[in-house]
Amino acid sequence: MGIHIKSPEEQQLMRAAGKAAGTVLEFITPHVKAGISTDELNTLCHNYIVDGLGLIPAPLGYGEGPGRPPFPKSVCTSVNHVVCHGIPGPKPLKKGDVVNIDVTVIKNGFHGDTSKMFTIGEPKIQAKNAIDVALKSMWLGIHQVKPGGTLRDIGRAIQTYVEANRCSVVREYCGHGIGKVFHEDPQVLHYDDGSRDFVLQEGMTFTIEPMVNAGKRHTRLLPDAWTVITKDRSPSAQWEHTILVTKDGFEVLTLRDEERAAGYPEKGAIA
Ligand code: MF3
Ligand code: CO
Ligand code: CO
């Protein structure tokens, strides 16, 4: 497969795709409340992506393989102990639930991929902790991104922080290169497997999307062949951004205004 280094023109297209993906999360945020079903959230996102933005929702029809049907919906919605790839369904969200909405759009042939956690009312302390730890770990990973840095630096920063905070990192799923292809090389592990001395270069684009469990790290795949849950049914949290390696650091292509307002950086440079 190989790694695709994006030209300045391709970087501009990735910026536009990333920004669009972020706006879908901004659009859906006020709708994520007790009583709405994840299927209704999916329909709202689908219509916004297709009719509002004129774009393609990448998950819809994606990923058919041996023993696995194509993904049937336009976003992934992962509630409580669902780790990732939850399929939107008819069950209404209720107070105390936590849900990840994962949006991927295709704009001018390029993908933007980002996800965010939402809380319905007050979640239990375990779930809240996993959400906070996952968010912080994603940003620690992002801050490792610079030319000359390694994938290993990213995984190590995330794992160290998560495990120091009484949570665990899911190992079966990882971040990924992204561009014209939804999931391309390299794989971006959220832990240190000791073998990722792969050096980052300007123009690479990939996601960082740690899945953090309040309990043990192990997962189970449901018979629908998509939904991943925690084996111990502990709550799980995930955040995701699409990142560009710049001349001297990183750029977060999917940053939202609410994050900017909260002081999260669009760009970072080697000190
Ligand atoms: N958006 C997910 C990711 O971050 C992938 C979803 S694939 C789907 O990589 F088919 F489940 F949508
Ligand atoms: Co992704
Ligand atoms: Co995603």
Short mmCIF file of C-alpha atoms and ligand atoms in Angstrom, two decimals:
data_model
loop_
_atom_site.label_atom_id
_atom_site.label_comp_id
_atom_site.label_asym_id
_atom_site.label_seq_id
_atom_site.Cartn_x
_atom_site.Cartn_y
_atom_site.Cartn_z
CA MET A 1 0.00 0.00 0.00
CA GLY A 2 2.54 2.62 1.06
CA ILE A 3 2.15 6.00 2.67
CA HIS A 4 0.73 8.86 0.62
CA ILE A 5 2.48 12.16 1.23
CA LYS A 6 -0.02 14.91 0.43
CA SER A 7 1.06 17.74 -1.89
CA PRO A 8 0.21 21.32 -0.85
CA GLU A 9 -2.88 21.12 -3.11
CA GLU A 10 -3.95 17.82 -1.54
CA GLN A 11 -3.36 19.28 1.93
CA GLN A 12 -5.77 22.08 1.02
CA LEU A 13 -8.39 19.50 -0.01
CA MET A 14 -7.81 17.58 3.25
CA ARG A 15 -8.31 20.86 5.18
CA ALA A 16 -11.65 21.39 3.47
CA ALA A 17 -12.79 17.80 4.09
CA GLY A 18 -11.69 17.95 7.73
CA LYS A 19 -13.45 21.24 8.36
CA ALA A 20 -16.65 19.88 6.83
CA ALA A 21 -16.55 16.78 9.05
CA GLY A 22 -16.16 19.05 12.10
CA THR A 23 -19.21 21.08 11.12
CA VAL A 24 -21.34 17.93 11.16
CA LEU A 25 -20.46 17.41 14.84
CA GLU A 26 -21.26 21.08 15.50
CA PHE A 27 -24.59 20.68 13.72
CA ILE A 28 -25.63 17.56 15.64
CA THR A 29 -24.56 18.72 19.11
CA PRO A 30 -27.81 20.50 20.16
CA HIS A 31 -29.84 17.43 19.10
CA VAL A 32 -28.02 14.96 21.35
CA LYS A 33 -30.48 14.81 24.25
CA ALA A 34 -32.52 12.32 26.27
CA GLY A 35 -35.33 10.79 24.21
CA ILE A 36 -33.75 10.96 20.75
CA SER A 37 -32.69 7.67 19.17
CA THR A 38 -29.31 7.15 17.56
CA ASP A 39 -31.14 6.35 14.33
CA GLU A 40 -32.76 9.80 14.44
CA LEU A 41 -29.31 11.32 15.03
CA ASN A 42 -28.05 9.34 12.03
CA THR A 43 -30.85 10.68 9.81
CA LEU A 44 -30.18 14.25 10.92
CA CYS A 45 -26.45 13.84 10.19
CA HIS A 46 -27.10 12.10 6.88
CA ASN A 47 -29.42 14.85 5.64
CA TYR A 48 -27.03 17.57 6.79
CA ILE A 49 -24.08 15.91 5.04
CA VAL A 50 -25.93 15.14 1.81
CA ASP A 51 -28.39 18.05 1.45
CA GLY A 52 -26.77 20.73 3.62
CA LEU A 53 -23.15 20.24 2.60
CA GLY A 54 -23.52 18.34 -0.68
CA LEU A 55 -21.08 15.68 0.53
CA ILE A 56 -20.89 11.91 0.87
CA PRO A 57 -21.09 10.11 4.25
CA ALA A 58 -18.18 7.65 3.99
CA PRO A 59 -19.49 4.98 6.42
CA LEU A 60 -22.68 4.28 4.44
CA GLY A 61 -22.06 1.08 2.51
CA TYR A 62 -18.43 0.87 3.65
CA GLY A 63 -16.35 -2.06 4.69
CA GLU A 64 -18.06 -5.15 3.28
CA GLY A 65 -15.88 -8.20 3.69
CA PRO A 66 -15.94 -11.91 4.31
CA GLY A 67 -18.65 -12.42 6.93
CA ARG A 68 -19.30 -8.70 7.25
CA PRO A 69 -22.07 -6.72 5.58
CA PRO A 70 -21.49 -3.16 4.42
CA PHE A 71 -21.99 -0.59 7.22
CA PRO A 72 -25.70 0.28 7.00
CA LYS A 73 -25.74 3.87 8.31
CA SER A 74 -24.04 7.23 7.70
CA VAL A 75 -22.40 7.77 11.09
CA CYS A 76 -21.28 5.47 13.90
CA THR A 77 -22.97 5.91 17.29
CA SER A 78 -21.32 4.10 20.19
CA VAL A 79 -23.27 4.18 23.47
CA ASN A 80 -21.88 3.37 26.95
CA HIS A 81 -19.98 0.05 26.73
CA VAL A 82 -19.85 0.17 22.93
CA VAL A 83 -16.22 0.89 22.04
CA CYS A 84 -16.66 1.84 18.37
CA HIS A 85 -18.56 1.18 15.13
CA GLY A 86 -21.94 1.20 16.89
CA ILE A 87 -24.82 1.04 14.40
CA PRO A 88 -27.50 3.70 14.88
CA GLY A 89 -30.75 2.13 16.08
CA PRO A 90 -34.22 2.84 17.50
CA LYS A 91 -33.36 2.90 21.21
CA PRO A 92 -33.78 6.38 22.71
CA LEU A 93 -30.88 7.89 24.64
CA LYS A 94 -31.58 8.27 28.34
CA LYS A 95 -30.12 10.23 31.25
CA GLY A 96 -26.72 8.93 32.25
CA ASP A 97 -25.84 7.61 28.78
CA VAL A 98 -22.61 8.58 27.06
CA VAL A 99 -22.37 8.38 23.27
CA ASN A 100 -19.67 8.83 20.67
CA ILE A 101 -20.72 10.11 17.27
CA ASP A 102 -18.11 9.39 14.59
CA VAL A 103 -18.45 11.32 11.34
CA THR A 104 -16.53 10.77 8.12
CA VAL A 105 -17.32 12.81 5.02
CA ILE A 106 -15.90 12.74 1.51
CA LYS A 107 -15.38 16.16 -0.07
CA ASN A 108 -13.82 16.48 -3.53
CA GLY A 109 -12.59 12.91 -3.19
CA PHE A 110 -10.85 13.43 0.18
CA HIS A 111 -11.91 12.14 3.60
CA GLY A 112 -12.29 14.02 6.89
CA ASP A 113 -12.81 11.79 9.96
CA THR A 114 -13.63 13.00 13.48
CA SER A 115 -15.59 11.97 16.55
CA LYS A 116 -16.75 13.42 19.82
CA MET A 117 -18.28 12.19 23.10
CA PHE A 118 -21.63 13.45 24.33
CA THR A 119 -23.15 13.02 27.78
CA ILE A 120 -26.88 12.82 28.44
CA GLY A 121 -27.49 14.31 31.87
CA GLU A 122 -24.91 13.30 34.47
CA PRO A 123 -22.98 10.15 33.58
CA LYS A 124 -21.56 7.83 36.22
CA ILE A 125 -18.11 8.75 37.49
CA GLN A 126 -16.45 5.81 35.65
CA ALA A 127 -17.83 6.89 32.28
CA LYS A 128 -17.01 10.54 32.93
CA ASN A 129 -13.45 9.62 33.84
CA ALA A 130 -13.01 7.55 30.66
CA ILE A 131 -14.28 10.51 28.60
CA ASP A 132 -11.86 12.96 30.22
CA VAL A 133 -8.92 10.57 30.05
CA ALA A 134 -9.59 9.73 26.38
CA LEU A 135 -9.77 13.43 25.47
CA LYS A 136 -6.57 14.33 27.28
CA SER A 137 -4.78 11.32 25.82
CA MET A 138 -5.79 12.27 22.27
CA TRP A 139 -4.33 15.75 22.74
CA LEU A 140 -1.15 14.36 24.28
CA GLY A 141 -0.85 12.17 21.18
CA ILE A 142 -1.50 15.10 18.84
CA HIS A 143 1.24 17.12 20.52
CA GLN A 144 3.76 14.40 19.61
CA VAL A 145 3.19 14.99 15.89
CA LYS A 146 6.07 16.65 14.06
CA PRO A 147 8.49 15.80 11.26
CA GLY A 148 11.13 13.54 12.77
CA GLY A 149 8.76 12.35 15.49
CA THR A 150 7.57 8.75 15.38
CA LEU A 151 4.31 6.84 15.53
CA ARG A 152 5.74 5.23 18.62
CA ASP A 153 5.90 8.61 20.39
CA ILE A 154 2.16 8.99 19.80
CA GLY A 155 1.24 5.54 21.09
CA ARG A 156 3.50 5.83 24.10
CA ALA A 157 2.17 9.26 25.14
CA ILE A 158 -1.41 8.00 24.96
CA GLN A 159 -0.82 4.68 26.73
CA THR A 160 1.25 6.18 29.53
CA TYR A 161 -1.37 8.78 30.37
CA VAL A 162 -4.35 6.42 30.11
CA GLU A 163 -2.80 3.71 32.26
CA ALA A 164 -1.64 6.26 34.87
CA ASN A 165 -5.29 7.25 35.19
CA ARG A 166 -6.75 3.83 35.95
CA CYS A 167 -8.11 3.23 32.46
CA SER A 168 -7.05 0.97 29.59
CA VAL A 169 -6.30 1.43 25.87
CA VAL A 170 -8.11 -0.73 23.30
CA ARG A 171 -5.58 -2.51 21.07
CA GLU A 172 -7.68 -4.14 18.37
CA TYR A 173 -8.55 -0.85 16.65
CA CYS A 174 -6.30 2.07 15.80
CA GLY A 175 -5.90 5.36 14.00
CA HIS A 176 -5.03 5.33 10.32
CA GLY A 177 -3.64 7.21 7.37
CA ILE A 178 -6.41 9.02 5.50
CA GLY A 179 -6.79 10.84 2.19
CA LYS A 180 -8.47 9.69 -0.99
CA VAL A 181 -8.75 6.37 0.85
CA PHE A 182 -10.75 6.19 4.13
CA HIS A 183 -8.31 3.84 5.86
CA GLU A 184 -4.80 3.86 4.40
CA ASP A 185 -1.33 3.22 5.81
CA PRO A 186 0.08 3.77 8.33
CA GLN A 187 -1.71 2.20 11.30
CA VAL A 188 -1.55 4.58 14.26
CA LEU A 189 -1.54 2.49 17.44
CA HIS A 190 -2.66 4.13 20.66
CA TYR A 191 -0.15 2.11 22.69
CA ASP A 192 3.52 1.24 22.35
CA ASP A 193 4.00 -2.18 20.79
CA GLY A 194 7.75 -1.55 20.65
CA SER A 195 7.90 -1.63 16.86
CA ARG A 196 6.66 1.67 15.49
CA ASP A 197 9.82 3.68 15.01
CA PHE A 198 8.25 4.89 11.75
CA VAL A 199 9.28 8.53 11.27
CA LEU A 200 6.70 11.21 10.48
CA GLN A 201 7.18 13.51 7.50
CA GLU A 202 5.60 16.77 6.41
CA GLY A 203 2.50 16.11 4.31
CA MET A 204 1.37 12.92 6.01
CA THR A 205 -2.27 12.88 7.15
CA PHE A 206 -3.65 10.40 9.67
CA THR A 207 -6.15 10.11 12.49
CA ILE A 208 -5.54 9.85 16.21
CA GLU A 209 -8.58 8.24 17.84
CA PRO A 210 -7.86 6.53 21.16
CA MET A 211 -10.51 4.19 22.56
CA VAL A 212 -10.27 4.22 26.35
CA ASN A 213 -12.08 1.75 28.62
CA ALA A 214 -12.93 2.42 32.26
CA GLY A 215 -12.27 -1.27 32.92
CA LYS A 216 -10.11 -3.82 31.13
CA ARG A 217 -8.91 -3.27 27.58
CA HIS A 218 -10.41 -6.40 26.01
CA THR A 219 -13.18 -6.17 23.44
CA ARG A 220 -15.77 -8.40 21.83
CA LEU A 221 -17.36 -8.11 18.39
CA LEU A 222 -21.15 -8.52 18.33
CA PRO A 223 -22.77 -10.90 15.81
CA ASP A 224 -23.74 -7.92 13.59
CA ALA A 225 -19.99 -7.99 12.71
CA TRP A 226 -19.61 -4.24 13.38
CA THR A 227 -20.45 -3.30 16.96
CA VAL A 228 -17.42 -3.57 19.26
CA ILE A 229 -18.11 -3.72 23.01
CA THR A 230 -15.95 -3.98 26.11
CA LYS A 231 -15.71 -7.59 27.27
CA ASP A 232 -16.31 -6.55 30.88
CA ARG A 233 -19.14 -4.17 29.87
CA SER A 234 -17.28 -1.22 31.37
CA PRO A 235 -17.96 2.14 29.74
CA SER A 236 -15.70 3.21 26.88
CA ALA A 237 -14.87 6.61 25.39
CA GLN A 238 -13.28 7.83 22.17
CA TRP A 239 -12.36 11.11 20.52
CA GLU A 240 -10.90 11.48 17.03
CA HIS A 241 -9.20 14.12 14.94
CA THR A 242 -7.63 14.08 11.48
CA ILE A 243 -4.09 15.48 11.68
CA LEU A 244 -1.64 16.87 9.12
CA VAL A 245 2.11 16.77 9.73
CA THR A 246 3.31 20.30 8.94
CA LYS A 247 6.80 21.69 8.31
CA ASP A 248 7.40 22.10 12.03
CA GLY A 249 4.60 20.32 13.89
CA PHE A 250 0.92 19.45 13.50
CA GLU A 251 -2.32 20.88 12.20
CA VAL A 252 -5.70 19.61 13.42
CA LEU A 253 -7.79 19.49 10.25
CA THR A 254 -11.07 18.68 12.02
CA LEU A 255 -10.91 21.28 14.82
CA ARG A 256 -14.30 22.75 15.80
CA ASP A 257 -15.11 26.29 16.96
CA GLU A 258 -16.10 25.02 20.42
CA GLU A 259 -12.59 23.57 20.76
CA ARG A 260 -10.96 26.78 19.52
CA ALA A 261 -13.02 28.70 22.09
CA ALA A 262 -11.83 26.27 24.77
CA GLY A 263 -8.21 27.02 23.85
CA TYR A 264 -7.30 23.87 21.91
CA PRO A 265 -4.71 24.64 19.23
CA GLU A 266 -5.33 24.41 15.49
CA LYS A 267 -1.58 24.13 14.98
CA GLY A 268 1.46 23.32 17.00
CA ALA A 269 5.13 23.86 16.26
CA ILE A 270 8.35 22.41 17.59
CA ALA A 271 9.39 24.66 20.45
N1 MF3 B 1 -14.93 6.46 11.37
C1 MF3 B 1 -14.35 5.21 11.80
C2 MF3 B 1 -12.89 5.47 12.02
O1 MF3 B 1 -12.60 6.35 12.76
C3 MF3 B 1 -14.56 4.10 10.85
C4 MF3 B 1 -15.96 3.73 10.68
S1 MF3 B 1 -16.07 2.49 9.50
C5 MF3 B 1 -17.71 2.22 9.49
O2 MF3 B 1 -12.02 4.95 11.42
F1 MF3 B 1 -17.93 1.50 8.46
F2 MF3 B 1 -18.05 1.66 10.61
F3 MF3 B 1 -18.32 3.36 9.39
CO CO B 2 -10.81 7.08 11.89
CO CO B 3 -13.90 7.99 12.67
#
